[in-house]
mmCIF file of N, CA and C in Angstrom:
data_model
loop_
_atom_site.group_PDB
_atom_site.id
_atom_site.type_symbol
_atom_site.label_atom_id
_atom_site.label_comp_id
_atom_site.label_asym_id
_atom_site.label_seq_id
_atom_site.Cartn_x
_atom_site.Cartn_y
_atom_site.Cartn_z
ATOM 1 N N UNK A 652 0.531 -1.243 -0.497
ATOM 2 C CA UNK A 652 0.333 -0.064 0.322
ATOM 3 C C UNK A 652 0.858 1.565 -0.232
ATOM 4 N N UNK A 653 1.561 1.409 0.801
ATOM 5 C CA UNK A 653 3.165 2.116 1.008
ATOM 6 C C UNK A 653 3.489 2.628 -0.847
ATOM 7 N N UNK A 654 3.662 1.950 -1.541
ATOM 8 C CA UNK A 654 4.468 1.664 -2.145
ATOM 9 C C UNK A 654 3.783 2.376 -3.344
ATOM 10 N N UNK A 655 2.307 1.875 -3.804
ATOM 11 C CA UNK A 655 0.994 2.221 -4.712
ATOM 12 C C UNK A 655 0.525 3.446 -4.621
ATOM 13 N N UNK A 656 0.307 3.941 -3.112
ATOM 14 C CA UNK A 656 -1.319 4.671 -3.137
ATOM 15 C C UNK A 656 -0.518 5.851 -3.601
ATOM 16 N N UNK A 657 0.415 6.215 -2.744
ATOM 17 C CA UNK A 657 0.966 7.572 -3.275
ATOM 18 C C UNK A 657 1.650 7.990 -5.325
ATOM 19 N N UNK A 658 1.292 6.585 -5.607
ATOM 20 C CA UNK A 658 1.355 7.456 -6.823
ATOM 21 C C UNK A 658 0.081 7.138 -7.638
ATOM 22 N N UNK A 659 -1.244 7.482 -7.256
ATOM 23 C CA UNK A 659 -2.007 7.567 -7.642
ATOM 24 C C UNK A 659 -2.580 8.641 -8.353
ATOM 25 N N UNK A 660 -2.657 9.739 -7.482
ATOM 26 C CA UNK A 660 -2.545 11.352 -7.829
ATOM 27 C C UNK A 660 -2.491 11.565 -9.211
ATOM 28 N N UNK A 661 -0.263 10.703 -9.339
ATOM 29 C CA UNK A 661 -0.139 12.463 -9.681
ATOM 30 C C UNK A 661 0.325 10.977 -11.220
ATOM 31 N N UNK A 662 -0.765 9.821 -11.424
ATOM 32 C CA UNK A 662 -0.315 8.913 -12.141
ATOM 33 C C UNK A 662 -2.195 9.481 -13.350
ATOM 34 N N UNK A 663 -2.929 10.142 -11.755
ATOM 35 C CA UNK A 663 -3.710 10.614 -12.562
ATOM 36 C C UNK A 663 -3.369 12.276 -12.754
ATOM 37 N N UNK A 664 -2.988 12.476 -12.173
ATOM 38 C CA UNK A 664 -1.917 13.841 -12.573
ATOM 39 C C UNK A 664 -1.558 14.078 -14.519
ATOM 40 N N UNK A 665 -1.025 13.168 -14.926
ATOM 41 C CA UNK A 665 0.028 12.870 -15.608
ATOM 42 C C UNK A 665 -1.034 12.533 -16.889
ATOM 43 N N UNK A 666 -2.487 11.482 -15.862
ATOM 44 C CA UNK A 666 -2.900 10.715 -18.068
ATOM 45 C C UNK A 666 -4.044 11.808 -17.642
ATOM 46 N N UNK A 667 -4.309 12.726 -17.035
ATOM 47 C CA UNK A 667 -5.606 14.205 -17.743
ATOM 48 C C UNK A 667 -4.383 15.211 -18.303
ATOM 49 N N UNK A 668 -3.126 15.316 -17.584
ATOM 50 C CA UNK A 668 -2.753 16.724 -18.596
ATOM 51 C C UNK A 668 -2.202 16.678 -20.340
ATOM 52 N N UNK A 669 -1.625 14.848 -20.616
ATOM 53 C CA UNK A 669 -1.627 14.898 -21.550
ATOM 54 C C UNK A 669 -2.335 13.164 -22.040
ATOM 55 N N UNK A 670 -2.827 12.919 -21.547
ATOM 56 C CA UNK A 670 -3.939 11.818 -22.188
ATOM 57 C C UNK A 670 -3.181 10.244 -22.358
ATOM 58 N N UNK A 671 -1.881 9.981 -22.213
ATOM 59 C CA UNK A 671 -1.091 9.178 -22.039
ATOM 60 C C UNK A 671 -1.393 8.392 -20.934
ATOM 61 N N UNK A 672 -2.228 7.550 -20.957
ATOM 62 C CA UNK A 672 -2.992 6.336 -19.261
ATOM 63 C C UNK A 672 -1.786 5.244 -19.763
ATOM 64 N N UNK A 673 -1.996 5.067 -20.596
ATOM 65 C CA UNK A 673 -1.606 3.414 -20.868
ATOM 66 C C UNK A 673 -0.666 3.471 -20.652
ATOM 67 N N UNK A 674 0.564 4.881 -20.651
ATOM 68 C CA UNK A 674 2.312 5.078 -20.909
ATOM 69 C C UNK A 674 2.636 4.981 -19.797
ATOM 70 N N UNK A 675 1.848 5.865 -18.683
ATOM 71 C CA UNK A 675 1.353 6.422 -17.355
ATOM 72 C C UNK A 675 1.334 4.938 -16.838
ATOM 73 N N UNK A 676 0.352 4.536 -17.130
ATOM 74 C CA UNK A 676 0.357 2.647 -15.551
ATOM 75 C C UNK A 676 1.659 2.427 -16.394
ATOM 76 N N UNK A 677 1.615 1.962 -17.278
ATOM 77 C CA UNK A 677 3.076 0.982 -18.491
ATOM 78 C C UNK A 677 4.340 1.613 -17.628
ATOM 79 N N UNK A 678 4.113 2.212 -17.201
ATOM 80 C CA UNK A 678 5.886 3.327 -16.808
ATOM 81 C C UNK A 678 6.329 3.061 -15.704
ATOM 82 N N UNK A 679 4.406 3.468 -14.387
ATOM 83 C CA UNK A 679 4.642 3.053 -13.323
ATOM 84 C C UNK A 679 4.619 1.603 -12.999
ATOM 85 N N UNK A 680 3.997 1.171 -13.528
ATOM 86 C CA UNK A 680 3.963 -0.486 -12.981
ATOM 87 C C UNK A 680 5.333 -0.783 -13.681
ATOM 88 N N UNK A 681 5.871 -0.269 -14.543
ATOM 89 C CA UNK A 681 7.446 -0.954 -14.547
ATOM 90 C C UNK A 681 9.050 -0.614 -13.427
ATOM 91 N N UNK A 682 8.791 0.558 -13.340
ATOM 92 C CA UNK A 682 8.135 1.308 -11.874
ATOM 93 C C UNK A 682 8.499 -0.008 -10.651
ATOM 94 N N UNK A 683 7.323 0.337 -10.885
ATOM 95 C CA UNK A 683 6.911 -0.506 -9.199
ATOM 96 C C UNK A 683 7.201 -2.260 -9.149
ATOM 97 N N UNK A 684 7.129 -2.960 -10.192
ATOM 98 C CA UNK A 684 8.059 -4.363 -10.341
ATOM 99 C C UNK A 684 9.198 -4.552 -9.626
ATOM 100 N N UNK A 685 9.783 -3.409 -8.956
ATOM 101 C CA UNK A 685 11.716 -3.933 -8.805
ATOM 102 C C UNK A 685 11.621 -4.145 -7.682
ATOM 103 N N UNK A 686 10.862 -2.784 -6.705
ATOM 104 C CA UNK A 686 10.737 -2.867 -5.302
ATOM 105 C C UNK A 686 9.878 -4.068 -4.887
ATOM 106 N N UNK A 687 8.857 -4.522 -6.056
ATOM 107 C CA UNK A 687 8.027 -5.675 -5.199
ATOM 108 C C UNK A 687 8.329 -6.534 -5.488
ATOM 109 N N UNK A 688 9.575 -7.236 -6.709
ATOM 110 C CA UNK A 688 10.012 -8.440 -6.690
ATOM 111 C C UNK A 688 11.505 -8.165 -5.173
ATOM 112 N N UNK A 689 11.667 -6.968 -5.501
ATOM 113 C CA UNK A 689 12.771 -7.396 -4.356
ATOM 114 C C UNK A 689 12.027 -7.201 -1.860
ATOM 115 N N UNK A 690 10.403 -7.171 -1.954
ATOM 116 C CA UNK A 690 10.096 -6.453 -1.035
ATOM 117 C C UNK A 690 9.635 -8.875 -1.150
ATOM 118 N N UNK A 691 9.998 -8.999 -2.202
ATOM 119 C CA UNK A 691 8.937 -10.984 -2.031
ATOM 120 C C UNK A 691 10.147 -11.332 -1.066
ATOM 121 N N UNK A 692 11.095 -11.780 -0.947
ATOM 122 C CA UNK A 692 12.161 -12.349 -0.593
ATOM 123 C C UNK A 692 12.579 -11.230 0.748
ATOM 124 N N UNK A 693 12.107 -11.299 2.535
ATOM 125 C CA UNK A 693 12.932 -10.713 3.540
ATOM 126 C C UNK A 693 13.596 -10.874 3.071
ATOM 127 N N UNK A 694 14.541 -9.669 4.027
ATOM 128 C CA UNK A 694 16.202 -9.158 3.871
ATOM 129 C C UNK A 694 16.890 -9.479 2.441
ATOM 130 N N UNK A 695 16.550 -9.290 1.849
ATOM 131 C CA UNK A 695 16.739 -9.381 0.153
ATOM 132 C C UNK A 695 17.680 -8.203 -0.081
ATOM 133 N N UNK A 696 19.294 -8.019 -0.162
ATOM 134 C CA UNK A 696 20.227 -7.032 -0.475
ATOM 135 C C UNK A 696 20.640 -7.622 -2.008
ATOM 136 N N UNK A 697 20.573 -5.831 -2.346
ATOM 137 C CA UNK A 697 20.720 -6.101 -3.793
ATOM 138 C C UNK A 697 21.657 -6.743 -4.670
ATOM 139 N N UNK A 698 22.724 -7.873 -4.557
ATOM 140 C CA UNK A 698 23.441 -7.582 -5.187
ATOM 141 C C UNK A 698 24.012 -7.041 -6.456
ATOM 142 N N UNK A 699 25.012 -6.678 -7.079
ATOM 143 C CA UNK A 699 25.545 -5.708 -7.710
ATOM 144 C C UNK A 699 24.952 -4.426 -8.225
ATOM 145 N N UNK A 700 25.397 -4.010 -8.846
ATOM 146 C CA UNK A 700 24.842 -2.154 -9.347
ATOM 147 C C UNK A 700 23.205 -2.216 -9.990
ATOM 148 N N UNK A 701 23.594 -2.878 -11.069
ATOM 149 C CA UNK A 701 22.370 -3.498 -12.022
ATOM 150 C C UNK A 701 20.934 -3.106 -11.503
ATOM 151 N N UNK A 702 20.944 -3.835 -10.395
ATOM 152 C CA UNK A 702 18.987 -3.860 -9.548
ATOM 153 C C UNK A 702 19.367 -2.726 -9.417
ATOM 154 N N UNK A 703 20.504 -1.808 -8.406
ATOM 155 C CA UNK A 703 20.240 -0.810 -7.374
ATOM 156 C C UNK A 703 19.901 0.019 -8.402
ATOM 157 N N UNK A 704 20.700 0.393 -9.241
ATOM 158 C CA UNK A 704 20.804 1.943 -10.379
ATOM 159 C C UNK A 704 19.627 1.916 -10.853
ATOM 160 N N UNK A 705 19.185 0.397 -12.366
ATOM 161 C CA UNK A 705 18.198 -0.110 -12.546
ATOM 162 C C UNK A 705 16.931 -0.300 -12.198
ATOM 163 N N UNK A 706 16.722 -0.319 -11.244
ATOM 164 C CA UNK A 706 15.803 -0.776 -10.025
ATOM 165 C C UNK A 706 15.137 -0.288 -8.924
ATOM 166 N N UNK A 707 15.843 -0.471 -7.951
ATOM 167 C CA UNK A 707 15.938 0.257 -6.549
ATOM 168 C C UNK A 707 15.763 2.301 -6.532
ATOM 169 N N UNK A 708 16.855 2.796 -6.935
ATOM 170 C CA UNK A 708 16.121 4.481 -7.044
ATOM 171 C C UNK A 708 15.646 4.759 -7.836
ATOM 172 N N UNK A 709 15.096 4.555 -9.224
ATOM 173 C CA UNK A 709 14.779 5.039 -10.133
ATOM 174 C C UNK A 709 12.900 5.059 -9.579
ATOM 175 N N UNK A 710 12.787 3.957 -8.746
ATOM 176 C CA UNK A 710 11.457 3.881 -7.992
ATOM 177 C C UNK A 710 11.688 4.450 -6.848
ATOM 178 N N UNK A 711 12.544 5.201 -6.587
ATOM 179 C CA UNK A 711 12.854 5.787 -4.805
ATOM 180 C C UNK A 711 12.632 7.276 -5.675
ATOM 181 N N UNK A 712 13.210 8.261 -7.152
ATOM 182 C CA UNK A 712 12.864 9.313 -7.003
ATOM 183 C C UNK A 712 11.714 8.787 -7.807
ATOM 184 N N UNK A 713 11.049 8.254 -8.887
ATOM 185 C CA UNK A 713 9.480 8.196 -8.899
ATOM 186 C C UNK A 713 8.360 8.389 -7.579
ATOM 187 N N UNK A 714 8.574 7.453 -6.626
ATOM 188 C CA UNK A 714 8.381 7.321 -5.419
ATOM 189 C C UNK A 714 7.969 8.357 -4.486
ATOM 190 N N UNK A 715 9.227 9.077 -4.570
ATOM 191 C CA UNK A 715 9.708 10.906 -3.574
ATOM 192 C C UNK A 715 8.907 11.663 -4.715
ATOM 193 N N UNK A 716 8.692 11.731 -5.962
ATOM 194 C CA UNK A 716 7.817 12.933 -7.065
ATOM 195 C C UNK A 716 6.278 12.572 -5.700
ATOM 196 N N UNK A 717 6.591 11.479 -6.932
ATOM 197 C CA UNK A 717 4.491 11.556 -6.151
ATOM 198 C C UNK A 717 4.035 11.708 -4.962
ATOM 199 N N UNK A 718 5.489 11.072 -4.026
ATOM 200 C CA UNK A 718 4.153 11.587 -2.615
ATOM 201 C C UNK A 718 4.842 13.141 -2.191
ATOM 202 N N UNK A 719 5.662 13.712 -2.942
ATOM 203 C CA UNK A 719 5.779 15.271 -2.993
ATOM 204 C C UNK A 719 4.459 15.930 -3.877
ATOM 205 N N UNK A 720 4.315 15.360 -5.052
ATOM 206 C CA UNK A 720 3.472 15.901 -6.530
ATOM 207 C C UNK A 720 1.476 15.966 -4.966
ATOM 208 N N UNK A 721 1.726 14.646 -4.215
ATOM 209 C CA UNK A 721 0.805 14.248 -3.559
ATOM 210 C C UNK A 721 0.495 15.641 -1.992
ATOM 211 N N UNK A 722 1.291 15.542 -1.959
ATOM 212 C CA UNK A 722 1.623 16.819 -0.259
ATOM 213 C C UNK A 722 0.542 18.326 -1.615
ATOM 214 N N UNK A 723 1.371 18.582 -3.011
ATOM 215 C CA UNK A 723 1.076 20.103 -3.599
ATOM 216 C C UNK A 723 -0.204 19.470 -4.107
ATOM 217 N N UNK A 724 -0.505 18.448 -4.603
ATOM 218 C CA UNK A 724 -1.241 19.537 -5.545
ATOM 219 C C UNK A 724 -2.593 20.026 -4.871
ATOM 220 N N UNK A 725 -3.411 19.678 -3.456
ATOM 221 C CA UNK A 725 -3.768 20.457 -2.931
ATOM 222 C C UNK A 725 -3.667 22.380 -3.154
ATOM 223 N N UNK A 726 -2.629 21.962 -2.687
ATOM 224 C CA UNK A 726 -1.910 23.794 -2.332
ATOM 225 C C UNK A 726 -1.971 24.194 -3.749
ATOM 226 N N UNK A 727 -1.598 23.292 -5.054
ATOM 227 C CA UNK A 727 -1.583 23.747 -6.732
ATOM 228 C C UNK A 727 -3.254 24.641 -6.365
ATOM 229 N N UNK A 728 -4.361 23.581 -5.981
ATOM 230 C CA UNK A 728 -5.537 23.511 -6.745
ATOM 231 C C UNK A 728 -6.350 24.139 -5.821
ATOM 232 N N UNK A 729 -5.244 24.820 -4.275
ATOM 233 C CA UNK A 729 -6.569 26.408 -3.293
ATOM 234 C C UNK A 729 -5.145 27.372 -4.447
ATOM 235 N N UNK A 730 -4.852 27.581 -4.515
ATOM 236 C CA UNK A 730 -4.048 28.263 -5.435
ATOM 237 C C UNK A 730 -4.490 28.774 -6.783
ATOM 238 N N UNK A 731 -4.784 27.684 -7.465
ATOM 239 C CA UNK A 731 -5.673 28.634 -8.857
ATOM 240 C C UNK A 731 -6.324 28.909 -8.432
ATOM 241 N N UNK A 732 -7.530 28.572 -7.730
ATOM 242 C CA UNK A 732 -8.775 29.345 -7.115
ATOM 243 C C UNK A 732 -9.305 30.784 -7.043
ATOM 244 N N UNK A 733 -7.833 30.860 -5.967
ATOM 245 C CA UNK A 733 -7.288 31.935 -5.456
ATOM 246 C C UNK A 733 -6.526 33.387 -5.765
ATOM 247 N N UNK A 734 -5.862 32.770 -7.422
ATOM 248 C CA UNK A 734 -6.038 33.571 -8.473
ATOM 249 C C UNK A 734 -6.000 33.729 -9.925
ATOM 250 N N UNK A 735 -5.710 34.064 -10.745
ATOM 251 C CA UNK A 735 -5.909 34.015 -12.165
ATOM 252 C C UNK A 735 -5.165 32.861 -13.006
ATOM 253 N N UNK A 736 -4.766 32.144 -11.846
ATOM 254 C CA UNK A 736 -3.918 30.830 -12.835
ATOM 255 C C UNK A 736 -5.221 29.646 -13.182
ATOM 256 N N UNK A 737 -5.099 28.792 -14.302
ATOM 257 C CA UNK A 737 -5.716 27.717 -14.404
ATOM 258 C C UNK A 737 -5.116 26.794 -13.907
ATOM 259 N N UNK A 738 -5.916 26.136 -13.864
ATOM 260 C CA UNK A 738 -5.832 25.452 -12.056
ATOM 261 C C UNK A 738 -4.633 24.402 -13.538
ATOM 262 N N UNK A 739 -4.959 23.712 -14.658
ATOM 263 C CA UNK A 739 -4.692 22.818 -14.959
ATOM 264 C C UNK A 739 -2.680 23.557 -14.901
ATOM 265 N N UNK A 740 -2.410 24.805 -15.037
ATOM 266 C CA UNK A 740 -0.935 25.446 -14.873
ATOM 267 C C UNK A 740 -0.588 24.913 -13.360
ATOM 268 N N UNK A 741 -1.878 24.770 -12.634
ATOM 269 C CA UNK A 741 -1.258 24.620 -11.141
ATOM 270 C C UNK A 741 -0.747 24.253 -11.650
ATOM 271 N N UNK A 742 -1.618 22.204 -12.458
ATOM 272 C CA UNK A 742 -0.775 20.659 -11.217
ATOM 273 C C UNK A 742 -0.003 21.259 -12.108
ATOM 274 N N UNK A 743 0.137 21.454 -13.317
ATOM 275 C CA UNK A 743 2.327 20.743 -14.415
ATOM 276 C C UNK A 743 2.425 21.956 -13.344
ATOM 277 N N UNK A 744 2.072 22.435 -12.967
ATOM 278 C CA UNK A 744 3.763 23.145 -11.704
ATOM 279 C C UNK A 744 3.617 21.958 -10.425
ATOM 280 N N UNK A 745 2.834 21.687 -9.725
ATOM 281 C CA UNK A 745 3.481 20.601 -8.859
ATOM 282 C C UNK A 745 3.902 19.644 -9.485
ATOM 283 N N UNK A 746 3.296 19.427 -10.991
ATOM 284 C CA UNK A 746 4.126 18.411 -10.832
ATOM 285 C C UNK A 746 5.843 17.567 -10.971
ATOM 286 N N UNK A 747 6.039 19.484 -12.159
ATOM 287 C CA UNK A 747 7.247 19.149 -12.214
ATOM 288 C C UNK A 747 8.114 20.065 -11.078
ATOM 289 N N UNK A 748 7.704 19.766 -10.048
ATOM 290 C CA UNK A 748 8.547 20.698 -8.923
ATOM 291 C C UNK A 748 8.106 19.400 -8.245
ATOM 292 N N UNK A 749 7.248 18.226 -8.252
ATOM 293 C CA UNK A 749 7.250 17.396 -7.854
ATOM 294 C C UNK A 749 8.697 16.404 -8.313
ATOM 295 N N UNK A 750 8.488 16.603 -10.131
ATOM 296 C CA UNK A 750 9.419 16.079 -10.889
ATOM 297 C C UNK A 750 11.229 16.320 -9.960
ATOM 298 N N UNK A 751 11.770 17.377 -10.053
ATOM 299 C CA UNK A 751 12.770 18.268 -9.275
ATOM 300 C C UNK A 751 12.915 18.047 -8.069
ATOM 301 N N UNK A 752 12.351 17.287 -6.977
ATOM 302 C CA UNK A 752 12.363 16.824 -5.715
ATOM 303 C C UNK A 752 12.624 15.405 -6.030
ATOM 304 N N UNK A 753 12.079 14.994 -6.905
ATOM 305 C CA UNK A 753 12.319 13.424 -7.164
ATOM 306 C C UNK A 753 13.638 12.878 -7.896
ATOM 307 N N UNK A 754 13.830 13.383 -9.028
ATOM 308 C CA UNK A 754 15.326 13.898 -9.021
ATOM 309 C C UNK A 754 16.330 14.660 -7.856
ATOM 310 N N UNK A 755 16.217 15.003 -6.935
ATOM 311 C CA UNK A 755 16.920 15.820 -5.916
ATOM 312 C C UNK A 755 17.017 14.320 -5.251
ATOM 313 N N UNK A 756 16.293 13.809 -5.121
ATOM 314 C CA UNK A 756 15.799 12.442 -3.700
ATOM 315 C C UNK A 756 17.292 11.504 -3.644
ATOM 316 N N UNK A 757 17.498 11.649 -5.400
ATOM 317 C CA UNK A 757 18.797 10.654 -6.157
ATOM 318 C C UNK A 757 19.570 11.377 -6.201
ATOM 319 N N UNK A 758 20.350 12.236 -5.425
ATOM 320 C CA UNK A 758 21.052 12.880 -6.175
ATOM 321 C C UNK A 758 22.433 12.683 -5.982
ATOM 322 N N UNK A 759 22.435 12.906 -3.912
ATOM 323 C CA UNK A 759 23.218 11.754 -3.154
ATOM 324 C C UNK A 759 22.886 9.931 -3.133
ATOM 325 N N UNK A 760 23.612 8.955 -2.103
ATOM 326 C CA UNK A 760 22.802 7.919 -2.267
ATOM 327 C C UNK A 760 21.189 7.891 -1.466
ATOM 328 N N UNK A 761 19.586 7.310 -2.298
ATOM 329 C CA UNK A 761 18.945 7.701 -0.903
ATOM 330 C C UNK A 761 18.931 7.086 0.277
#
């Protein structure tokens, strides 16, 4: 639940803004599968950099971006109500900030 639920608002926002629902859902599922595969075995420690750099860290960046967007989305919508900015622009700005935060989360070691 903690891995999947924060992704829902971000997937919905990107899907509405771009119209590419299938691509967004497939990309999210591809990122989440690496984590779920690692969680299948308790005490799993990734051996080698391939699983870590191509699996877990991309998921971590995506998940941090999704969690940030979940917090920023209501703020963006309230800002759109109180200002002349459209809700689409406000949500797009929140997505951009969330993506920046997601990338910053893996700038060093997560």
